[in-house]
C-alpha positions as semicolon CSV with decimal commas, in nm:
position;residue;x (nm);y (nm);z (nm)
1;M;9,078;9,467;11,962
2;S;9,297;9,311;12,229
3;K;9,668;9,372;12,246
4;N;9,903;9,087;12,163
5;V;10,234;9,272;12,135
6;G;10,434;9,325;12,456
7;I;10,626;9,635;12,560
8;L;10,973;9,520;12,446
9;D;10,830;9,383;12,121
10;R;10,653;9,715;12,058
11;L;10,970;9,913;12,121
12;L;11,172;9,697;11,884
13;R;10,903;9,719;11,614
14;V;10,883;10,098;11,636
15;C;11,263;10,137;11,623
16;A;11,302;9,894;11,332
17;G;11,016;10,056;11,141
18;L;11,153;10,405;11,187
19;L;11,502;10,292;11,087
20;L;11,377;10,134;10,765
21;I;11,169;10,439;10,675
22;V;11,457;10,681;10,739
23;L;11,702;10,471;10,539
24;A;11,456;10,452;10,249
25;A;11,387;10,826;10,264
26;K;11,761;10,902;10,249
27;G;11,803;10,668;9,953
28;L;12,043;10,437;10,135
29;I;11,818;10,139;10,070
30;G;11,558;10,082;9,803
31;F;11,193;10,169;9,800
32;W;11,122;9,842;9,981
33;G;11,239;10,014;10,301
34;Y;10,900;10,180;10,327
35;I;10,769;9,841;10,436
36;G;10,887;9,972;10,775
37;V;10,542;10,127;10,804
38;V;10,405;9,783;10,895
39;P;10,615;9,719;11,208
40;L;10,580;10,085;11,302
41;L;10,201;10,067;11,298
42;T;10,180;9,730;11,471
43;G;10,413;9,862;11,741
44;V;10,212;10,179;11,793
45;V;9,875;10,001;11,794
46;G;9,995;9,703;11,999
47;N;9,822;9,442;11,785
48;C;9,980;9,223;11,519
49;P;9,743;9,045;11,278
50;A;10,001;8,770;11,215
51;Y;10,025;8,703;11,589
52;T;9,646;8,676;11,602
53;L;9,643;8,435;11,309
54;F;9,900;8,205;11,472
55;G;9,775;8,247;11,829
56;V;10,095;8,412;11,954
57;S;10,116;8,685;12,217
58;T;10,416;8,859;12,371
59;C;10,197;9,050;12,618
60;S;10,199;8,973;12,984
61;H;9,857;8,930;13,142
62;N;9,889;9,276;13,301
63;E;9,928;9,448;12,963
64;R;9,614;9,304;12,805
């Protein structure tokens, strides 16, 4: 599985995912906040299935 998510994109995904999960756990937003697991996992793994589907990549050639 090749990586298609660049470093900055990964960092933003992990931060957004963690923020959503924490807000949902504290009850500040609804249960839908647990959808933050998706960007968290794609940021950690470095591969986004939607990017693959649409042929998008935010990786530089050095990161692949």
